[in-house]
Coordinates of C-alpha atoms and ligand atoms in Angstrom, one line a residue:
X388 CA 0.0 0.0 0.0
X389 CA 1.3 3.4 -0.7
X390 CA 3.3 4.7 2.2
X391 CA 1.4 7.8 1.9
X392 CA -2.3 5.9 3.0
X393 CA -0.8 4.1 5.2
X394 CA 1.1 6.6 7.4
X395 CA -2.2 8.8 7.4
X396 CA -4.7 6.1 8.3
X397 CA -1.9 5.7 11.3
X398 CA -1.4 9.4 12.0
X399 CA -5.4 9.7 12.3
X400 CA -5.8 6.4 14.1
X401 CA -3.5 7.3 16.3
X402 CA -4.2 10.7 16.9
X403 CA -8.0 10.2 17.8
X404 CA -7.3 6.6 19.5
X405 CA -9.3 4.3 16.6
X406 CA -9.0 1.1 17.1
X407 CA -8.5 -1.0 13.3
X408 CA -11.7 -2.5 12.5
X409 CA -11.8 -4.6 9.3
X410 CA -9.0 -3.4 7.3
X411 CA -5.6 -3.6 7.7
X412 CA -5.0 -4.8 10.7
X413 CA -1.2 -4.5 10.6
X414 CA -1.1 -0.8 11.0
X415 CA 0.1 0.2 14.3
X416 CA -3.1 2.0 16.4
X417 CA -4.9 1.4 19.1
X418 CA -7.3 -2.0 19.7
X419 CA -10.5 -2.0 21.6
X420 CA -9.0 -4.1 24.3
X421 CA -6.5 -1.8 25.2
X422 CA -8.7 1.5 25.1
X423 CA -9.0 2.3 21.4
X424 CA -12.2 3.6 20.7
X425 CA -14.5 1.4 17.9
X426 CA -13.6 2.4 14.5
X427 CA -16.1 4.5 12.4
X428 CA -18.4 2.4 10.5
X429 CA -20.0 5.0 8.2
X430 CA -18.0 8.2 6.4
X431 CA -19.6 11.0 5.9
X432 CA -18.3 13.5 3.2
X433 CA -19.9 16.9 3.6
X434 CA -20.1 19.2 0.8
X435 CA -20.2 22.8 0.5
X436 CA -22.5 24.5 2.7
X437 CA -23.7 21.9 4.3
X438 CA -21.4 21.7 7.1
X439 CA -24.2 22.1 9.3
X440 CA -24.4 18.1 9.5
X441 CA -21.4 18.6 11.7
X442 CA -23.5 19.8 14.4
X443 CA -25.6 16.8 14.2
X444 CA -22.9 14.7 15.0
X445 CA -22.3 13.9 19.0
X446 CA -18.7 14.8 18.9
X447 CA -16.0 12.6 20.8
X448 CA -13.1 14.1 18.6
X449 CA -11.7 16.0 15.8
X450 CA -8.6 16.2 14.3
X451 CA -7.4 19.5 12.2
X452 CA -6.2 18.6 8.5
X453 CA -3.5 21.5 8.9
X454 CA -2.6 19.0 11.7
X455 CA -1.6 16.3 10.0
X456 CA 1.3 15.8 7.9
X457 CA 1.1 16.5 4.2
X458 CA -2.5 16.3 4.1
X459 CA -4.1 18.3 1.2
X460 CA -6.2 21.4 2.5
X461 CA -8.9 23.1 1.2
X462 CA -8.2 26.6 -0.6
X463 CA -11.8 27.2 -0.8
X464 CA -14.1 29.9 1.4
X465 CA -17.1 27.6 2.8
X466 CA -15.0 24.2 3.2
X467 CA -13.6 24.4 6.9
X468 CA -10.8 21.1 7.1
X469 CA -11.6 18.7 9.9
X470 CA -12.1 15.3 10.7
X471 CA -15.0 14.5 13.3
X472 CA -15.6 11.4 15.0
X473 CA -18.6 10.5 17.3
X474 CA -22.2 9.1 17.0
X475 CA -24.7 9.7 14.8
X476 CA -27.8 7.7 14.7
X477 CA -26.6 5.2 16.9
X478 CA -23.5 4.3 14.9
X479 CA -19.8 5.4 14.9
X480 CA -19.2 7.6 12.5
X481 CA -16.3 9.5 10.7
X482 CA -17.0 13.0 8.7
X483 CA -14.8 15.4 6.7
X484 CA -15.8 18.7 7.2
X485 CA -14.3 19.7 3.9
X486 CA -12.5 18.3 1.1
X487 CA -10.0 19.5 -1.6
X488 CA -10.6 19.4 -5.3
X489 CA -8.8 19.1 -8.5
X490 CA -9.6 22.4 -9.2
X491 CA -7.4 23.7 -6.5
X492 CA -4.2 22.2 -8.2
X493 CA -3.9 19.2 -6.5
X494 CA -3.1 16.1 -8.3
X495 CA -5.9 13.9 -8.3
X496 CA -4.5 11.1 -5.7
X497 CA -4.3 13.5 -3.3
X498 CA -8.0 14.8 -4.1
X499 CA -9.0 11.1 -3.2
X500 CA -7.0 10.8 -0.2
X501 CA -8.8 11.7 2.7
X502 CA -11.6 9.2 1.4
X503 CA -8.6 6.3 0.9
X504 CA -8.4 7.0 4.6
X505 CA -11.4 6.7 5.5
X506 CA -12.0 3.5 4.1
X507 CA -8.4 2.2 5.4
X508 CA -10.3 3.5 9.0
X509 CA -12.3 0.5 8.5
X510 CA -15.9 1.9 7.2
X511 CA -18.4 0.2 5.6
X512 CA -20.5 2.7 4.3
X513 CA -19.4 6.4 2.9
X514 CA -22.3 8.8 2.5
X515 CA -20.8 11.5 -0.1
X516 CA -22.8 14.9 -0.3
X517 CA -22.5 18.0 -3.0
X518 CA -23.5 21.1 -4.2
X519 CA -24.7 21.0 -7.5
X520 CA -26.1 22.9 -10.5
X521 CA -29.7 21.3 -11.5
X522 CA -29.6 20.6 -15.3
X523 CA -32.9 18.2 -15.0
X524 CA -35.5 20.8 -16.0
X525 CA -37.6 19.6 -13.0
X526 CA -35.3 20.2 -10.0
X527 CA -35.7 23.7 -8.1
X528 CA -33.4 25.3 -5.8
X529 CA -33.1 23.7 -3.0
X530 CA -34.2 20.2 -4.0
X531 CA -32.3 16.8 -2.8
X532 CA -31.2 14.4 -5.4
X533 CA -29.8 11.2 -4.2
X534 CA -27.6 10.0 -6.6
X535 CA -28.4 6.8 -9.0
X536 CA -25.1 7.0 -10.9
X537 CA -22.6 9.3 -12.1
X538 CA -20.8 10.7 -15.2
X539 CA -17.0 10.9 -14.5
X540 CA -15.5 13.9 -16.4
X541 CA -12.7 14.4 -14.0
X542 CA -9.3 12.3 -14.5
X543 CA -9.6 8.8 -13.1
X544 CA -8.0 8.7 -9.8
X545 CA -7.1 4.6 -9.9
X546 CA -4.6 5.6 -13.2
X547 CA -1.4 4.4 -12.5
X548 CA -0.4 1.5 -10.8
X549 CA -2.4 -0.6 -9.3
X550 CA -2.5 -1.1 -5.4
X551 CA -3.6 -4.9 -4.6
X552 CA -3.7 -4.3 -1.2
X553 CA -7.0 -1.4 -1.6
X554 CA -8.8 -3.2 -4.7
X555 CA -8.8 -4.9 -7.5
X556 CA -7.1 -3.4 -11.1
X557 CA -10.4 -3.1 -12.9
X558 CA -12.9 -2.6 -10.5
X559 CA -17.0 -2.8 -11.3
X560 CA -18.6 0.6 -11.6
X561 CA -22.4 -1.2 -11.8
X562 CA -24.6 -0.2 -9.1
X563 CA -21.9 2.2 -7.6
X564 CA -24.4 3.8 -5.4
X565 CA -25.7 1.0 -3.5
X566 CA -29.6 0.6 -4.8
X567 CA -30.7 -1.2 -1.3
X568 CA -29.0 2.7 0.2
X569 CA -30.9 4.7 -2.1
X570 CA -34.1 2.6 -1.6
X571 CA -33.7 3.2 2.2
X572 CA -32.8 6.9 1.3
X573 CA -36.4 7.2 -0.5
X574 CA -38.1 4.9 2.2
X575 CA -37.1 8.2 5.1
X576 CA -37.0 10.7 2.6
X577 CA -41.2 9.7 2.4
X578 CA -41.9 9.1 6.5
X579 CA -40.2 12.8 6.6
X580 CA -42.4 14.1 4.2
X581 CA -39.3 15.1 1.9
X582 CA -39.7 15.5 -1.6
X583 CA -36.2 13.6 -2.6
X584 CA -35.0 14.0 -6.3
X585 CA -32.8 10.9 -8.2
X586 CA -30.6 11.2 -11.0
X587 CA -27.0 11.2 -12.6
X588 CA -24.7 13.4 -11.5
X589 CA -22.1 14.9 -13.6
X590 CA -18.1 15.1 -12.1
X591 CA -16.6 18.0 -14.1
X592 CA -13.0 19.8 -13.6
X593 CA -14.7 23.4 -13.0
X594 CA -13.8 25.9 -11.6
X595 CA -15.7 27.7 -14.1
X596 CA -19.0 26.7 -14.0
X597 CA -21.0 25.3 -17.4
X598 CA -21.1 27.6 -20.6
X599 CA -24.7 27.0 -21.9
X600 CA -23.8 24.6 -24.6
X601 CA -21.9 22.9 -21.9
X602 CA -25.4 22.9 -20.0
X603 CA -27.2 20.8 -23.5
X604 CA -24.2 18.9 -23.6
X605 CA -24.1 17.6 -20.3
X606 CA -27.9 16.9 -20.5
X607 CA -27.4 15.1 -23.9
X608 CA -24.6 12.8 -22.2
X609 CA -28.0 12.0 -19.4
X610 CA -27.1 14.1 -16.9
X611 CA -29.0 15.4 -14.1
X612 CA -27.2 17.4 -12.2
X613 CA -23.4 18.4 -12.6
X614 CA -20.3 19.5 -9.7
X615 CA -16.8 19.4 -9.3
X616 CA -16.1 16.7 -6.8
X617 CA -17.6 13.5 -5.8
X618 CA -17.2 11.1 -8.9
X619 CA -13.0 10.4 -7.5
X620 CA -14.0 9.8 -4.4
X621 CA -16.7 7.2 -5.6
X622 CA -14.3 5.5 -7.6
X623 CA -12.0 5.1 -4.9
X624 CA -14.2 4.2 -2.5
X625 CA -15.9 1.4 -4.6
X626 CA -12.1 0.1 -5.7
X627 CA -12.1 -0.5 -1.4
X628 CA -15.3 -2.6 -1.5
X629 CA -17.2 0.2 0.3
X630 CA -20.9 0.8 -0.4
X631 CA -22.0 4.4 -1.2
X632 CA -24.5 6.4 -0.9
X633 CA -24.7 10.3 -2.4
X634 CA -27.0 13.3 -2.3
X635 CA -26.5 16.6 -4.1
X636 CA -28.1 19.6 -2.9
X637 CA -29.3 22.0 -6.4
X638 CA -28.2 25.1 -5.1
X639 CA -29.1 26.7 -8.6
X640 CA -30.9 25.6 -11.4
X641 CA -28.8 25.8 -15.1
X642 CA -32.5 24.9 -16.9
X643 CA -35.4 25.9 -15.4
X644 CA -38.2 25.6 -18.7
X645 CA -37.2 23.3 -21.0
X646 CA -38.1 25.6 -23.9
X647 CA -35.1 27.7 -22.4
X648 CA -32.7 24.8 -22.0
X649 CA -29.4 26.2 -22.1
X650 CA -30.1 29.7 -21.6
X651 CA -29.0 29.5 -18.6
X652 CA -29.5 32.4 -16.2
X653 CA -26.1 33.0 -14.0
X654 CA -24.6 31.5 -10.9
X655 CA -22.3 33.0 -8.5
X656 CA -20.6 30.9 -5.5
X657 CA -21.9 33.1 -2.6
X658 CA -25.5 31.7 -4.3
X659 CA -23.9 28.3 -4.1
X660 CA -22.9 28.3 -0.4
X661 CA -26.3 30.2 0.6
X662 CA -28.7 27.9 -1.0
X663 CA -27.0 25.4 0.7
X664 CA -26.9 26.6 4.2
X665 CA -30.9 26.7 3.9
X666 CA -31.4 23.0 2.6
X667 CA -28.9 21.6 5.0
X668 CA -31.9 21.0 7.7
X669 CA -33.5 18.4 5.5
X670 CA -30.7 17.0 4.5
X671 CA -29.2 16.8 7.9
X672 CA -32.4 14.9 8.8
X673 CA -32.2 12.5 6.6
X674 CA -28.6 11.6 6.4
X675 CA -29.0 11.0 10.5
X676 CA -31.9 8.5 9.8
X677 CA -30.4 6.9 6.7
X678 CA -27.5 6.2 8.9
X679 CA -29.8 4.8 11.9
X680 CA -31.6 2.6 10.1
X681 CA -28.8 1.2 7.8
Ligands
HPA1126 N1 -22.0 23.9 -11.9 C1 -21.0 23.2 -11.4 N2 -20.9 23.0 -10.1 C2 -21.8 23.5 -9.2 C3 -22.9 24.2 -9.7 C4 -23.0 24.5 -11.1 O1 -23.9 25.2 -11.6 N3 -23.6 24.6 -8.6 C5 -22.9 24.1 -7.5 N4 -21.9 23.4 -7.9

């Protein structure tokens, strides 16, 4: 394994007292016998403005990305850099408050690293969450899609060589996001009374967001909704055996009447952030049930 995953899933292991779980057992860390806390079972990866789910989360630690050694951090206003470990809906979890994106420059490894690490931390199950642009002309502002599948437009993180130790060298991309997840997803989403949207989601480079041919094109190719992150982490996280689960919150809609497709009105990323911020609620809601009842 490279010796960059490994000495971070030690560093955080260490540095918040995990005991290994199902991975990877030879890493040095803590055990459960001799005080190591249970390893996180779920991963949570929260998006942009939606931070909020933090608070959700009964806190036992948190560990500091600037902390930790050559650990990519986030250049981006809204995207704080933390882990946080605690309880949520009965279970052990693991969140990143923040993550880093290709667009910031970093190579795309290190985009997918914090999520290697979580799955070397021993999780079963990684919820992802986004912001995105609706390009579906029946998503609204605000609206939750859970994710049925994704477009990847970004560079494919498992180029390279392959590591046997994580995953396999061509790994199955069918079902990605776990259809007995999203059916539980739509199962809470209708006891809460939440109107939840499904569709593709589109993984582009940004930053810039989409020109308004880019808008038809991405709608040709079947997309639903289109971001700058996510569809790495996925990749990754499926290479580990992990199940997934995403939502993307439509902060702004590129299509509103489909006798306008493409003329798309504009989107700024203080609109982004804000839309968020108000969705988060729901979303937080039914994240924290999801995870209960998984
Ligand atoms: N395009 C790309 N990424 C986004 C958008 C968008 O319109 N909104 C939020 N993230």
């Amino acid at each position: 394994m490279s010796e960059k995953i490994k000495n971070t899933t030690c560093f955080i292991r260490n540095r918040l007292n995990l005991a290994p779980r199902r991975f990877y057992t030879d890493m040095p860390g803590g055990t459960v016998e001799n005080g190591g806390l249970p390893a996180p079972e779920v991963g949570i990866v929260l998006g942009s403005g939606l931070g909020a789910l933090a608070d959700t989360i009964e806190t036992i630690g948190t560990l500091d990305y600037a902390e930790i050694p050559d650990f990519p951090r986030s250049t981006v206003a809204g995207h704080r850099g933390r882990f946080i470990y605690g309880r949520l809906g009965g279970r052990y979890v693991i969140a990143m408050e923040g993550r880093v994106h290709y667009y910031e420059g970093y190579p795309i490894q290190e985009v997918v690293l914090p999520v290697r690490v979580l799955c070397c931390l021993g999780i079963d199950t990684l919820i992802v969450s986004n912001a995105a642009g609706g390009i579906s002309p029946l998503f609204n502002t605000g609206d939750i899609m859970v994710i049925e599948d994704h477009i990847n437009l970004l560079p494919n993180p498992l180029v390279g060589p392959n590591d046997e130790a994580l995953g396999t060298r061509f790994p199955d991309m069918n079902g990605a996001y776990d259809p007995a997840l999203r059916a539980l997803a739509h199962s809470v989403a209708e006891e809460q009374g939440l109107t939840l949207r499904e569709g593709v989601y589109v993984g582009t480079t940004g930053p810039s967001y989409e020109t308004a041919a880019e808008i038809r094109y991405i709608r040709t190719l079947g997309g639903d909704a289109v971001g700058m992150s996510t569809t790495p982490e996925v990749i990754v996280a499926r290479h580990q055996g992990v199940r997934v689960l995403g939502f993307s919150l439509i902060t702004n809609t590129l299509s509103g009447n489909p006798a306008r497709l493409g003329q798309r009105a504009s989107v700024s990323h203080e609109e982004v952030v804000e839309a968020g911020a108000a969705a988060t609620p729901k979303l937080c809601a039914l994240v924290e049930q999801v995870v209960e009842r998984l």
